[in-house]
PDB file of C-alpha atoms in Angstrom:
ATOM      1  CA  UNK A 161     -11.972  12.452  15.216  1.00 66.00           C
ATOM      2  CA  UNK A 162      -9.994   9.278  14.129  1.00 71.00           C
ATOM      3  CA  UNK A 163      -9.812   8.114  10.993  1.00 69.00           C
ATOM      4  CA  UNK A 164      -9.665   4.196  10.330  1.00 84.00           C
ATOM      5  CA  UNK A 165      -5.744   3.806  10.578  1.00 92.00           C
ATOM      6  CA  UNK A 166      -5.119   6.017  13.403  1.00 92.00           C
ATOM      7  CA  UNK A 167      -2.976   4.494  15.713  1.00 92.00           C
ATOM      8  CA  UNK A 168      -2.052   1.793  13.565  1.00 93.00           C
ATOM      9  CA  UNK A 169       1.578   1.366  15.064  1.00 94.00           C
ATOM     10  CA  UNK A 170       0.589   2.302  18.446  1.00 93.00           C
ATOM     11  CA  UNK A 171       2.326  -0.351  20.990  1.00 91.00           C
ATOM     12  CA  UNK A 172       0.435  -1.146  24.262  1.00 91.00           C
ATOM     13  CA  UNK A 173       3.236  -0.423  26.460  1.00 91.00           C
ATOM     14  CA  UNK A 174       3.194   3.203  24.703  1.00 91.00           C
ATOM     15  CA  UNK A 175      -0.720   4.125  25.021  1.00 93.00           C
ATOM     16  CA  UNK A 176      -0.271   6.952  28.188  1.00 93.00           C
ATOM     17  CA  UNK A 177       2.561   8.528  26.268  1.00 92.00           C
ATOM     18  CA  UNK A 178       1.052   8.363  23.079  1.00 93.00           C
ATOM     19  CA  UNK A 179      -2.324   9.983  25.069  1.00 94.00           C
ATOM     20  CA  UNK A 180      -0.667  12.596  26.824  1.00 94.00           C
ATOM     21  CA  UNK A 181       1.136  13.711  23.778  1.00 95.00           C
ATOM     22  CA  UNK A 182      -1.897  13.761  21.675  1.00 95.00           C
ATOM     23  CA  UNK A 183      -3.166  15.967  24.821  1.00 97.00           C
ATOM     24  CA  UNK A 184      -0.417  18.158  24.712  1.00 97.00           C
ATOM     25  CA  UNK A 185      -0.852  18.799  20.783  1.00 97.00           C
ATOM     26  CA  UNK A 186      -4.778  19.263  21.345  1.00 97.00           C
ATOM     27  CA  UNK A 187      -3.735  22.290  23.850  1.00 98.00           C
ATOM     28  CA  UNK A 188      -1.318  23.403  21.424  1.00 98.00           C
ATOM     29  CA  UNK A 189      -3.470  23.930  18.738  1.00 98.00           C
ATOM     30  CA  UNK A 190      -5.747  25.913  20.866  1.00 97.00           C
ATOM     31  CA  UNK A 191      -3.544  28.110  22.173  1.00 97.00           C
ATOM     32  CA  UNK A 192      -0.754  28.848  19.275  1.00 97.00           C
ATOM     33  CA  UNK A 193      -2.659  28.197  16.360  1.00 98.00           C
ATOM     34  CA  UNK A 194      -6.796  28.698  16.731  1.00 98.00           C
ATOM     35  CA  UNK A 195      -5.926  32.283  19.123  1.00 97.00           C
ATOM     36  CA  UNK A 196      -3.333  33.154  16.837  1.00 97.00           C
ATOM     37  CA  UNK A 197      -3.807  36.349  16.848  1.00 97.00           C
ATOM     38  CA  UNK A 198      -3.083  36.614  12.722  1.00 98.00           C
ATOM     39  CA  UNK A 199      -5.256  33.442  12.201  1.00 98.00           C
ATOM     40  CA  UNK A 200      -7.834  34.005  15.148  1.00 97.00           C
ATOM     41  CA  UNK A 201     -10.663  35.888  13.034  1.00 97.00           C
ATOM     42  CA  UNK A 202     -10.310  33.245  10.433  1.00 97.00           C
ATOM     43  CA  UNK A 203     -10.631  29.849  13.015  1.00 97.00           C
ATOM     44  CA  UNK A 204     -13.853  29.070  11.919  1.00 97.00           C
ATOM     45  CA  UNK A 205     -12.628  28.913   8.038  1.00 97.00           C
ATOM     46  CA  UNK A 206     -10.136  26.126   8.776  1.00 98.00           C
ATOM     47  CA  UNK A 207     -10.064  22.760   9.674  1.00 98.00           C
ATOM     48  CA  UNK A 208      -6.680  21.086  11.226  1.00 98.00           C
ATOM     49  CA  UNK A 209      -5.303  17.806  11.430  1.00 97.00           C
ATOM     50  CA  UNK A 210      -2.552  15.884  12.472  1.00 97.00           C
ATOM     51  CA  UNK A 211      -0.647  13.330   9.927  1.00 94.00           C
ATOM     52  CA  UNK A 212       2.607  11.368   9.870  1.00 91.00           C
ATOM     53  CA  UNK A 213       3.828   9.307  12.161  1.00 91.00           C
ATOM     54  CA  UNK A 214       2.376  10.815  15.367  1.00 93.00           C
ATOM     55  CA  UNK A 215      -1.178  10.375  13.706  1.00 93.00           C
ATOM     56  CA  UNK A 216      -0.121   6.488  13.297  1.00 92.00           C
ATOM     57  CA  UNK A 217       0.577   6.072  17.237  1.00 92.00           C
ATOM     58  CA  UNK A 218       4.398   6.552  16.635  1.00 86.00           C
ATOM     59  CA  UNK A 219       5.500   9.191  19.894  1.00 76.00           C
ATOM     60  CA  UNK A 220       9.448   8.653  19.694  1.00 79.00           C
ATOM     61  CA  UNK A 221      12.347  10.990  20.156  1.00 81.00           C
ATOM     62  CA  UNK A 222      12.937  11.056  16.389  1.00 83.00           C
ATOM     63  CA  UNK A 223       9.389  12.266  14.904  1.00 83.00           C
ATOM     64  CA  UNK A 224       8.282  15.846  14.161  1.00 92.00           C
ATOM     65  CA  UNK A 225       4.501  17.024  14.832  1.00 96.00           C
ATOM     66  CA  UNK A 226       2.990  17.403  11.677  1.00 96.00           C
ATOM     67  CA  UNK A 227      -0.252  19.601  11.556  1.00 98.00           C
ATOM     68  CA  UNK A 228      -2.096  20.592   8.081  1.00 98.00           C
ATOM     69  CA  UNK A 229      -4.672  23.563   8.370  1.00 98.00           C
ATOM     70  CA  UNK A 230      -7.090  23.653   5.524  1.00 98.00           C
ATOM     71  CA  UNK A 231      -8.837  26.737   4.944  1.00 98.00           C
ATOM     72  CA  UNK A 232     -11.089  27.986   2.732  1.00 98.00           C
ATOM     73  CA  UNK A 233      -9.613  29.652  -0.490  1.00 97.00           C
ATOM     74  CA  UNK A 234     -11.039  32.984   0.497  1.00 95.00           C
ATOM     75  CA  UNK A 235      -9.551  33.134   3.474  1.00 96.00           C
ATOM     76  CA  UNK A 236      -6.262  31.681   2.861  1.00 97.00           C
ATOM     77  CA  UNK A 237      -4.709  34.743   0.659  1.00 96.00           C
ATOM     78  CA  UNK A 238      -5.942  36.477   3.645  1.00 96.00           C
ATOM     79  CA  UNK A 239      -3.969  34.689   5.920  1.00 97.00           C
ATOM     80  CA  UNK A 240      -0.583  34.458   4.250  1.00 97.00           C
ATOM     81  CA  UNK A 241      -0.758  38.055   3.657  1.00 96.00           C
ATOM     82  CA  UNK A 242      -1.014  38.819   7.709  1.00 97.00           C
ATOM     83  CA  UNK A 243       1.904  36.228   8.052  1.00 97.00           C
ATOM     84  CA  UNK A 244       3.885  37.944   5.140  1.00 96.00           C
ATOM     85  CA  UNK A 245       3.193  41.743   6.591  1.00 96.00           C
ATOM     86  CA  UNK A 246       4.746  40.625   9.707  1.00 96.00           C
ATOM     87  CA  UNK A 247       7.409  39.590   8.472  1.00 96.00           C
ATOM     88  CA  UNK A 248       7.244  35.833   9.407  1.00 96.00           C
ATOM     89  CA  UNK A 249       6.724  33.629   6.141  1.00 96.00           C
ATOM     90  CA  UNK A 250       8.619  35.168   2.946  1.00 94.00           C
ATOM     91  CA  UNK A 251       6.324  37.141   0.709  1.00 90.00           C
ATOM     92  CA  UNK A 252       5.107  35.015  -1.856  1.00 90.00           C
ATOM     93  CA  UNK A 253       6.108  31.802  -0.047  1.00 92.00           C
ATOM     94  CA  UNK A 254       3.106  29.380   1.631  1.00 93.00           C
ATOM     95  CA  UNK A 255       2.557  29.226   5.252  1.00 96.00           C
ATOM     96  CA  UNK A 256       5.308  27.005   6.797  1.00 96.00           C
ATOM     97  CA  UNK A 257       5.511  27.576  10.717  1.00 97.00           C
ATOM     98  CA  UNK A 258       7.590  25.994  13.591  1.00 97.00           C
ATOM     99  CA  UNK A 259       6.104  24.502  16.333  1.00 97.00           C
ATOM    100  CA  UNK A 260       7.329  23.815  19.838  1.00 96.00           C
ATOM    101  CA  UNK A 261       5.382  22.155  22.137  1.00 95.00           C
ATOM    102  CA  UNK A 262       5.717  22.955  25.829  1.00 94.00           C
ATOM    103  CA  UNK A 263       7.163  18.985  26.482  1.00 92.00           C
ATOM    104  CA  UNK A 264      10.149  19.729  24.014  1.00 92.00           C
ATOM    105  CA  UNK A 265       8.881  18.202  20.987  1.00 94.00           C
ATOM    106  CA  UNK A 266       9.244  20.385  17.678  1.00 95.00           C
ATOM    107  CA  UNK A 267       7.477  20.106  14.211  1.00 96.00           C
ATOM    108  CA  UNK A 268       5.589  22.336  12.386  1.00 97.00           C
ATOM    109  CA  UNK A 269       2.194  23.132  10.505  1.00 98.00           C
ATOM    110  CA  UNK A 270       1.363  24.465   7.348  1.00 98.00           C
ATOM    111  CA  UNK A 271      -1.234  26.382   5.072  1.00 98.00           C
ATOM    112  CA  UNK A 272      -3.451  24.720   2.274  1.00 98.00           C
ATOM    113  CA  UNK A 273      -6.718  25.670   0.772  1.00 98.00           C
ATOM    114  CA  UNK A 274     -10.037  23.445   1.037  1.00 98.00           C
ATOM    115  CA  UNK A 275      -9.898  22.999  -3.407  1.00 98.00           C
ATOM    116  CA  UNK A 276      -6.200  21.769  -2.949  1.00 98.00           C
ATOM    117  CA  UNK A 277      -7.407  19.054  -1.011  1.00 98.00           C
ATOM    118  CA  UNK A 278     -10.742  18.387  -2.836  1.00 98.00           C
ATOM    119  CA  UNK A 279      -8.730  17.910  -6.024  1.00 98.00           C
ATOM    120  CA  UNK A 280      -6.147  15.962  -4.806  1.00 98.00           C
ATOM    121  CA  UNK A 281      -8.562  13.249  -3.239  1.00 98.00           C
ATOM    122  CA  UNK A 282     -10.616  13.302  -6.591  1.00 97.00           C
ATOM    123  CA  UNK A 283      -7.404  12.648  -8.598  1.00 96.00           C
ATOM    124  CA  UNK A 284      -6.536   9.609  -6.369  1.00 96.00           C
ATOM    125  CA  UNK A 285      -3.111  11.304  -5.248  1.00 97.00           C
ATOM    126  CA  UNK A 286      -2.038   8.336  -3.012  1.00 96.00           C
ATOM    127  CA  UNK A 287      -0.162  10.784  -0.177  1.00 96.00           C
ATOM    128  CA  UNK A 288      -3.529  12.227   0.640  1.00 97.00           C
ATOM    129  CA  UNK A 289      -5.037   8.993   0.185  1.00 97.00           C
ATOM    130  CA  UNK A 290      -2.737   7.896   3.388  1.00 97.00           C
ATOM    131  CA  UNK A 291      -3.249  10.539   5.045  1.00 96.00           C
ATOM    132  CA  UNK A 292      -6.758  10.251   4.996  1.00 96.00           C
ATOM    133  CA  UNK A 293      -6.952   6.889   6.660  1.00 96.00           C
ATOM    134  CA  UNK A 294      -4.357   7.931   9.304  1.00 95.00           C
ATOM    135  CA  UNK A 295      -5.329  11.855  10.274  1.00 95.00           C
ATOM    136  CA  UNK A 296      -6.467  12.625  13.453  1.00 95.00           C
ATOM    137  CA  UNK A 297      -8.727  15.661  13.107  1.00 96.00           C
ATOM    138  CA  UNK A 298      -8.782  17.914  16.089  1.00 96.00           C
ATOM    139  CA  UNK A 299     -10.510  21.223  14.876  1.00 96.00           C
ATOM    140  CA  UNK A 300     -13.415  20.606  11.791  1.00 98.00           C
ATOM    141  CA  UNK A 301     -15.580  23.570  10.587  1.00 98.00           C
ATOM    142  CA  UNK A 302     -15.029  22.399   6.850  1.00 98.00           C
ATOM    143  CA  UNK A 303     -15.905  18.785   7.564  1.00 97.00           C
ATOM    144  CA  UNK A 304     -12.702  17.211   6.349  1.00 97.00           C
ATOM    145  CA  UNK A 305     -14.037  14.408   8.100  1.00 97.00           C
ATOM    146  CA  UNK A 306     -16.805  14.374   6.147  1.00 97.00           C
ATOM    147  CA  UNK A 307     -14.378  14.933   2.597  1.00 97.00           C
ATOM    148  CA  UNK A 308     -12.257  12.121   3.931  1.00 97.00           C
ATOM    149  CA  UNK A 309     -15.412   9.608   4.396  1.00 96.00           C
ATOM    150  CA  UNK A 310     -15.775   9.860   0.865  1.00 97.00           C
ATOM    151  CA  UNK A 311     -12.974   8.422  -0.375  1.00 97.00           C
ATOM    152  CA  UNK A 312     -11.816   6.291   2.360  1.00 96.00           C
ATOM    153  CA  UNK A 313     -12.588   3.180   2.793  1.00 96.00           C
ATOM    154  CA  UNK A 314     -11.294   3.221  -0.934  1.00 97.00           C
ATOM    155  CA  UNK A 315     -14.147   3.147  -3.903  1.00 96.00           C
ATOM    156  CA  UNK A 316     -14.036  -0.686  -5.096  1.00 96.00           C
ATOM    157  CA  UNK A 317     -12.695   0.656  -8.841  1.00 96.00           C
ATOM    158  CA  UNK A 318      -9.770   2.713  -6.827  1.00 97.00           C
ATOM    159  CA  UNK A 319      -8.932  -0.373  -5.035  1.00 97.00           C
ATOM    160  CA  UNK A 320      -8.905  -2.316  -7.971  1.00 97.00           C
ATOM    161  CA  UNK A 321      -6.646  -0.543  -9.699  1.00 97.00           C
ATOM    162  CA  UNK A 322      -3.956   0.135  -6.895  1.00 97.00           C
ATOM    163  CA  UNK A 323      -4.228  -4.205  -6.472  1.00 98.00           C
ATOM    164  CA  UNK A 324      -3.512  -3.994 -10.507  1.00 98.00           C
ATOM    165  CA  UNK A 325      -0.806  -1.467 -10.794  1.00 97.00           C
ATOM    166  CA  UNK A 326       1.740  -2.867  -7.779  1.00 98.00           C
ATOM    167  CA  UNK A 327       0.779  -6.537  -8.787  1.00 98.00           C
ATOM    168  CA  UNK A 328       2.079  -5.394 -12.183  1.00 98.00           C
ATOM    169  CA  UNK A 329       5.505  -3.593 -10.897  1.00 97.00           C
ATOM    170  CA  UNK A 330       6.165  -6.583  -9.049  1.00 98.00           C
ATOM    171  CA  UNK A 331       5.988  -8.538 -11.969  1.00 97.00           C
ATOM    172  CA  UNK A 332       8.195  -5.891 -13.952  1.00 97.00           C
ATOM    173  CA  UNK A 333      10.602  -5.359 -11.391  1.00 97.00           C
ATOM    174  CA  UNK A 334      10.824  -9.334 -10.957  1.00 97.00           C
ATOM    175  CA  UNK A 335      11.506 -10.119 -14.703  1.00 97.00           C
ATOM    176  CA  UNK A 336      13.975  -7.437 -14.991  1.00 97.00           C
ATOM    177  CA  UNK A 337      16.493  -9.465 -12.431  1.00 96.00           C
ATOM    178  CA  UNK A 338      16.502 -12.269 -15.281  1.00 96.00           C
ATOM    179  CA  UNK A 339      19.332 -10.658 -17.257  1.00 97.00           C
ATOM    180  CA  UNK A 340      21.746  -8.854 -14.502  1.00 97.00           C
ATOM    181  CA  UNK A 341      21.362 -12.401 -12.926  1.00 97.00           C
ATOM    182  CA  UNK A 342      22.246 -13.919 -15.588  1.00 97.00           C
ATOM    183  CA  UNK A 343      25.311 -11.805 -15.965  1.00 97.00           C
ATOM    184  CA  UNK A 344      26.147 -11.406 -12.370  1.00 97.00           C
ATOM    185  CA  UNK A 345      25.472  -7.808 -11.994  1.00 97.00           C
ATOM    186  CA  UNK A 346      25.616  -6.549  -8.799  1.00 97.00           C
ATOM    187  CA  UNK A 347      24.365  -3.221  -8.555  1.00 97.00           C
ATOM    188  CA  UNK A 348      20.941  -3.871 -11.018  1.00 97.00           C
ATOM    189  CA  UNK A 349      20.475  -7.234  -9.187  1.00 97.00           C
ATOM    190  CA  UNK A 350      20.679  -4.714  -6.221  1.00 96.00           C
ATOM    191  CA  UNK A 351      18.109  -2.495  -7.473  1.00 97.00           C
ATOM    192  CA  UNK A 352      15.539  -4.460  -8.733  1.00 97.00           C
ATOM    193  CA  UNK A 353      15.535  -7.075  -5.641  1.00 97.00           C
ATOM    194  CA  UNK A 354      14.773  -3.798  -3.664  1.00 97.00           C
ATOM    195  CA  UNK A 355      12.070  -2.594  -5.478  1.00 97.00           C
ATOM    196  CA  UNK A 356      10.358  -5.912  -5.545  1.00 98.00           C
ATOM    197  CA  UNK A 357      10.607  -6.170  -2.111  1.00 97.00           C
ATOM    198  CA  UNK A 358       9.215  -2.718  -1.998  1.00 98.00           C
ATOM    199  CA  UNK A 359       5.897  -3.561  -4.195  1.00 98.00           C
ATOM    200  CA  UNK A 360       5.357  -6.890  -2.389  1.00 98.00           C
ATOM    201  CA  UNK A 361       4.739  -4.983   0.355  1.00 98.00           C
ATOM    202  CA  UNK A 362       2.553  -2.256  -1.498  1.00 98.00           C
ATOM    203  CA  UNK A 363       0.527  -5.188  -2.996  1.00 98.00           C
ATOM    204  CA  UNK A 364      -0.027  -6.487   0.290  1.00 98.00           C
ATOM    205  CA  UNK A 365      -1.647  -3.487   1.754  1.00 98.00           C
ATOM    206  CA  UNK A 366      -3.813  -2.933  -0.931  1.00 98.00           C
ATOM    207  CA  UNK A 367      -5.110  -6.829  -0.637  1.00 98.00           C
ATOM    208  CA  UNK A 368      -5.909  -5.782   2.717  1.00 97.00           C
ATOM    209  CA  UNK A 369      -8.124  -3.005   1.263  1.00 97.00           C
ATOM    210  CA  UNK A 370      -5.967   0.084   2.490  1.00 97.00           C
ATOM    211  CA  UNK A 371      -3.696   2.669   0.184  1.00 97.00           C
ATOM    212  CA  UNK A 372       0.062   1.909   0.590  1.00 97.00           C
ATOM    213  CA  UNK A 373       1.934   4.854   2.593  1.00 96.00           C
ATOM    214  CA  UNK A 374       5.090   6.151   2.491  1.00 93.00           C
ATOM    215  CA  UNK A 375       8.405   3.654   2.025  1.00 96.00           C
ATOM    216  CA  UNK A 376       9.835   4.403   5.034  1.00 93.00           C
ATOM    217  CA  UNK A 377       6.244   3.167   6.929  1.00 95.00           C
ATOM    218  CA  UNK A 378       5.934  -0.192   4.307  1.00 97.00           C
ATOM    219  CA  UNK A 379       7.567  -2.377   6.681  1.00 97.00           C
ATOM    220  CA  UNK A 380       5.769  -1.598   9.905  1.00 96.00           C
ATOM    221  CA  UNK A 381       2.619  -1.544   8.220  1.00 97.00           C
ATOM    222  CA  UNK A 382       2.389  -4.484   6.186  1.00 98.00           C
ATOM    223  CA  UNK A 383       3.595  -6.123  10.035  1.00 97.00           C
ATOM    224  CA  UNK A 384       0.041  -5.434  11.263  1.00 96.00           C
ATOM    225  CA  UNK A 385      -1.951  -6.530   8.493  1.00 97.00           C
ATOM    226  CA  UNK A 386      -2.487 -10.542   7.880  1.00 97.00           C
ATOM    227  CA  UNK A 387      -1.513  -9.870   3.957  1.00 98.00           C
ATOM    228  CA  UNK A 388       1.391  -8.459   5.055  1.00 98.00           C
ATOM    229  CA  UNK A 389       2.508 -10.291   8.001  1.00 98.00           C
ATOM    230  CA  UNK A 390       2.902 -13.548   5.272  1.00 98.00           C
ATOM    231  CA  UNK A 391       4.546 -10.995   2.460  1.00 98.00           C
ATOM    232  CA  UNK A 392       7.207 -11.201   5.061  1.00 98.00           C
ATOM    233  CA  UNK A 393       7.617 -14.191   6.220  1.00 98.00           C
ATOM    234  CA  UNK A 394       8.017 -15.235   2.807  1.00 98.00           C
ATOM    235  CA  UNK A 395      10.919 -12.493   2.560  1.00 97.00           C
ATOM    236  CA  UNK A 396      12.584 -13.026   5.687  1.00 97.00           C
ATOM    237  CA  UNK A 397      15.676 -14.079   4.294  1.00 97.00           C
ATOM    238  CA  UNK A 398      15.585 -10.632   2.680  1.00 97.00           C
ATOM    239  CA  UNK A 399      18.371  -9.036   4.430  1.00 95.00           C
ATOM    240  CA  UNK A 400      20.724 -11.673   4.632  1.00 97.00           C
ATOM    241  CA  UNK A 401      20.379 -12.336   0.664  1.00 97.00           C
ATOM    242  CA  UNK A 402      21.508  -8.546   0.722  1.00 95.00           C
ATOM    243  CA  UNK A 403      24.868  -9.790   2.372  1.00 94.00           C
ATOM    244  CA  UNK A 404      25.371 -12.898   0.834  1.00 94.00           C
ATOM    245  CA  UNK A 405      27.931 -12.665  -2.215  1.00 93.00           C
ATOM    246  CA  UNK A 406      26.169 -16.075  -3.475  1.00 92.00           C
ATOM    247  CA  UNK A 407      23.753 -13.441  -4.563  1.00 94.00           C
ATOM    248  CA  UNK A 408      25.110 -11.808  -6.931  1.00 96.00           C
ATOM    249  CA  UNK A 409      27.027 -14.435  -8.871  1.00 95.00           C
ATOM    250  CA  UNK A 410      26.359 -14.896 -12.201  1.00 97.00           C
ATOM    251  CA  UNK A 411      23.878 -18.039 -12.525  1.00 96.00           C
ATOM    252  CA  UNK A 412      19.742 -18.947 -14.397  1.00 96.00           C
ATOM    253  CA  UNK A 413      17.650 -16.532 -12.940  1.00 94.00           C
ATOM    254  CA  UNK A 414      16.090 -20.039 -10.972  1.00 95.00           C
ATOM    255  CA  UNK A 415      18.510 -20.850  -8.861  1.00 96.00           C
ATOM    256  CA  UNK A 416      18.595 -16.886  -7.792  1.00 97.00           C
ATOM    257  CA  UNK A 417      17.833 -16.295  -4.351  1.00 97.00           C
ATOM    258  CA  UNK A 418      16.312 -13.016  -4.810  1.00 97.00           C
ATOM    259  CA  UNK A 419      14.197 -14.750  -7.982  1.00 97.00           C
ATOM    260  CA  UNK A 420      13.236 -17.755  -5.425  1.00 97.00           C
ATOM    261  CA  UNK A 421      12.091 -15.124  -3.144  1.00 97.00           C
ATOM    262  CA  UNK A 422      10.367 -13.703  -5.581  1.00 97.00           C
ATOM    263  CA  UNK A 423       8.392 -16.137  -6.290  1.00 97.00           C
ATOM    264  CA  UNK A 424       7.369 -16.957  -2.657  1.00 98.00           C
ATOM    265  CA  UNK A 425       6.160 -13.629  -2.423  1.00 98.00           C
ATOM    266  CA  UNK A 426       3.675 -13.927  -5.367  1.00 98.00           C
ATOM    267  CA  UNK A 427       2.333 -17.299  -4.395  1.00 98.00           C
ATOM    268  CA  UNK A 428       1.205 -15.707  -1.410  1.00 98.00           C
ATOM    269  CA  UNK A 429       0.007 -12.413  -2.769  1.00 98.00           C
ATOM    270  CA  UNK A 430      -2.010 -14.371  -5.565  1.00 98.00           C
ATOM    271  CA  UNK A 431      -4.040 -16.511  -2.684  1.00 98.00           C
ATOM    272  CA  UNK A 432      -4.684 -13.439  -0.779  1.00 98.00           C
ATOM    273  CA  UNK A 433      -6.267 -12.186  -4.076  1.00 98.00           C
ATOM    274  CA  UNK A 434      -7.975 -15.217  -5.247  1.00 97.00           C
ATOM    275  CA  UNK A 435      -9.659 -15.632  -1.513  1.00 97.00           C
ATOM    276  CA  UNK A 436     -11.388 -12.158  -2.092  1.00 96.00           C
ATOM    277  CA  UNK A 437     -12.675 -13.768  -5.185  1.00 97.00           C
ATOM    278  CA  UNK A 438     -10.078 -11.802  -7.692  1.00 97.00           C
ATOM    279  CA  UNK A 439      -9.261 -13.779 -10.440  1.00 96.00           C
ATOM    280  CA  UNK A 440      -7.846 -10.647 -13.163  1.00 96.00           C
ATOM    281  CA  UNK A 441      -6.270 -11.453 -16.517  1.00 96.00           C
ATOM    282  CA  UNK A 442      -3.519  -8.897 -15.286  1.00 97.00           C
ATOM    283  CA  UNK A 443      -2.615 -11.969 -12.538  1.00 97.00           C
ATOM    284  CA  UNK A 444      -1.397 -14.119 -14.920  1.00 95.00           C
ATOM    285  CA  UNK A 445      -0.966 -12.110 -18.431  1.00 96.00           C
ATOM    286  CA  UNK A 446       0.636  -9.158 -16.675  1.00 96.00           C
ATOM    287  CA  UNK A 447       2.400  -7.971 -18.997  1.00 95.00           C
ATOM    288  CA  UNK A 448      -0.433  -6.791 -21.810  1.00 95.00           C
ATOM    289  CA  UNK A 449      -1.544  -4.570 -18.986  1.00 95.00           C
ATOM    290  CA  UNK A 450       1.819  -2.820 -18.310  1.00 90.00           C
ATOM    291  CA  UNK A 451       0.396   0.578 -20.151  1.00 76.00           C
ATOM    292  CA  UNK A 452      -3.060   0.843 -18.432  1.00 65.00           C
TER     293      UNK A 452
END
């Protein structure tokens, strides 16, 4: 089972690798982890998924395998406890194993309980957010596909608010270039360009009605998504702004290329929103909501 941003990254060219790995995890599983023979008796407790950048279509040289089993909390004391009498796992330490798949790719799974999960979904934790719209679910007793379908696609409130909170940090992050570009401060003009660049892109996935993943996947994200795709067009000059000393020269915050920018980003970002019929007070009087 798939969930709606699997294979987001996948590349064309890459689909039979990308297949036969996913093949070659799927026998994996199976044969290392399901007929363990300290986690065999409990297989039909657990669910187990794969997550990170495999689960997005990414099959390079570079990423691990990541697999989460989720059992249920009866069983998992049961487990660890196998694991720490033979002497594999620390005692007292959670379930952290290697894995090796036959093709030479390493990674490694680990242990959670079925209430760890439940909660962190109900508290909106955005990492499990993610990974719910990205896992690929290859073993499912406990209907983690089923716990997944509940909160993704997001609740219209949850949505709401993630649109709200990383319009709002752009805004923040945006007026707090005003002084250090007045002054001609390198290192904070430095900083805060960054993370506006960083919460353009956040804002732009959530237009498109998706929780923001991790930084390092922002970029190549926001790339397939329409929202995005003008985010960064109207930050192309991005990197070479980073370079350019004319950047970091005392001047008014206007004539700032990184301010300029800036503002690009948010004229696009607020007709994204008003075309889904958003029209907030937090768009324009931002900064009465910064507490919420």
């Amino acid at each position: 089972m798939t969930a709606n941003l699997t294979n987001l990254l996948l590349a064309p060219d890459n689909e039979q690798v990308h297949t036969a790995l996913l093949q070659e995890i799927s026998s994996y599983i199976q044969a290392e982890i399901l007929e363990h023979p300290l986690i065999a008796e409990d297989s039909g407790k657990l669910s187990i998924l794969l997550d990170g950048s495999t689960a997005l279509g990414i099959a390079d040289n570079i990423s691990d395998i990541d697999l989460i089993l989720v059992c249920t909390d009866e069983c998992y004391g049961a487990i660890t406890a196998r694991f720490e009498q033979a002497g594999l796992i620390p005692e007292g330490s959670s379930l952290f194993m290697d894995v090796h798949l036959p093709g030479g790719k390493t990674g490694h799974y680990t242990l959670m309980k079925l209430s760890g999960l439940e909660q962190a979904l109900l508290r909106g934790d955005l990492g499990w957010l993610w990974n719910a719209s990205v896992s690929r679910l290859y073993h499912d007793p406990l209907d983690i596909g089923g716990l997944f379908a509940r909160f993704i696609p997001l609740a219209p409130d949850v949505l709401m608010n993630l649109r709200k909170q990383t319009y709002i940090e752009l805004r923040s992050c945006a007026k707090s270039l005003d002084n250090p570009v007045r002054r001609g401060e390198a290192f904070p003009i430095l900083f805060q360009a960054t993370e506006v660049f960083k919460q353009a892109l956040r804002c732009a996935i959530t237009v498109e009605g998706h929780p923001f993943p991790y930084d390092k996947w922002l970029v190549p994200v926001a790339e397939q998504l329409p929202a995005g795709e003008r985010v960064l067009e109207a930050m192309k000059d991005f990197w070479s702004y980073l370079k350019d000393d004319n950047s970091y020269t005392a001047m008014y915050q206007e004539d700032n290329n990184f301010v300029k920018m800036e503002k690009r980003v948010r004229k696009v970002l607020l007709e994204e929103l008003r075309l889904r019929g958003i029209e907030e007070p937090w768009l324009t009087e931002w900064w009465k909501y910064m507490e919420d």
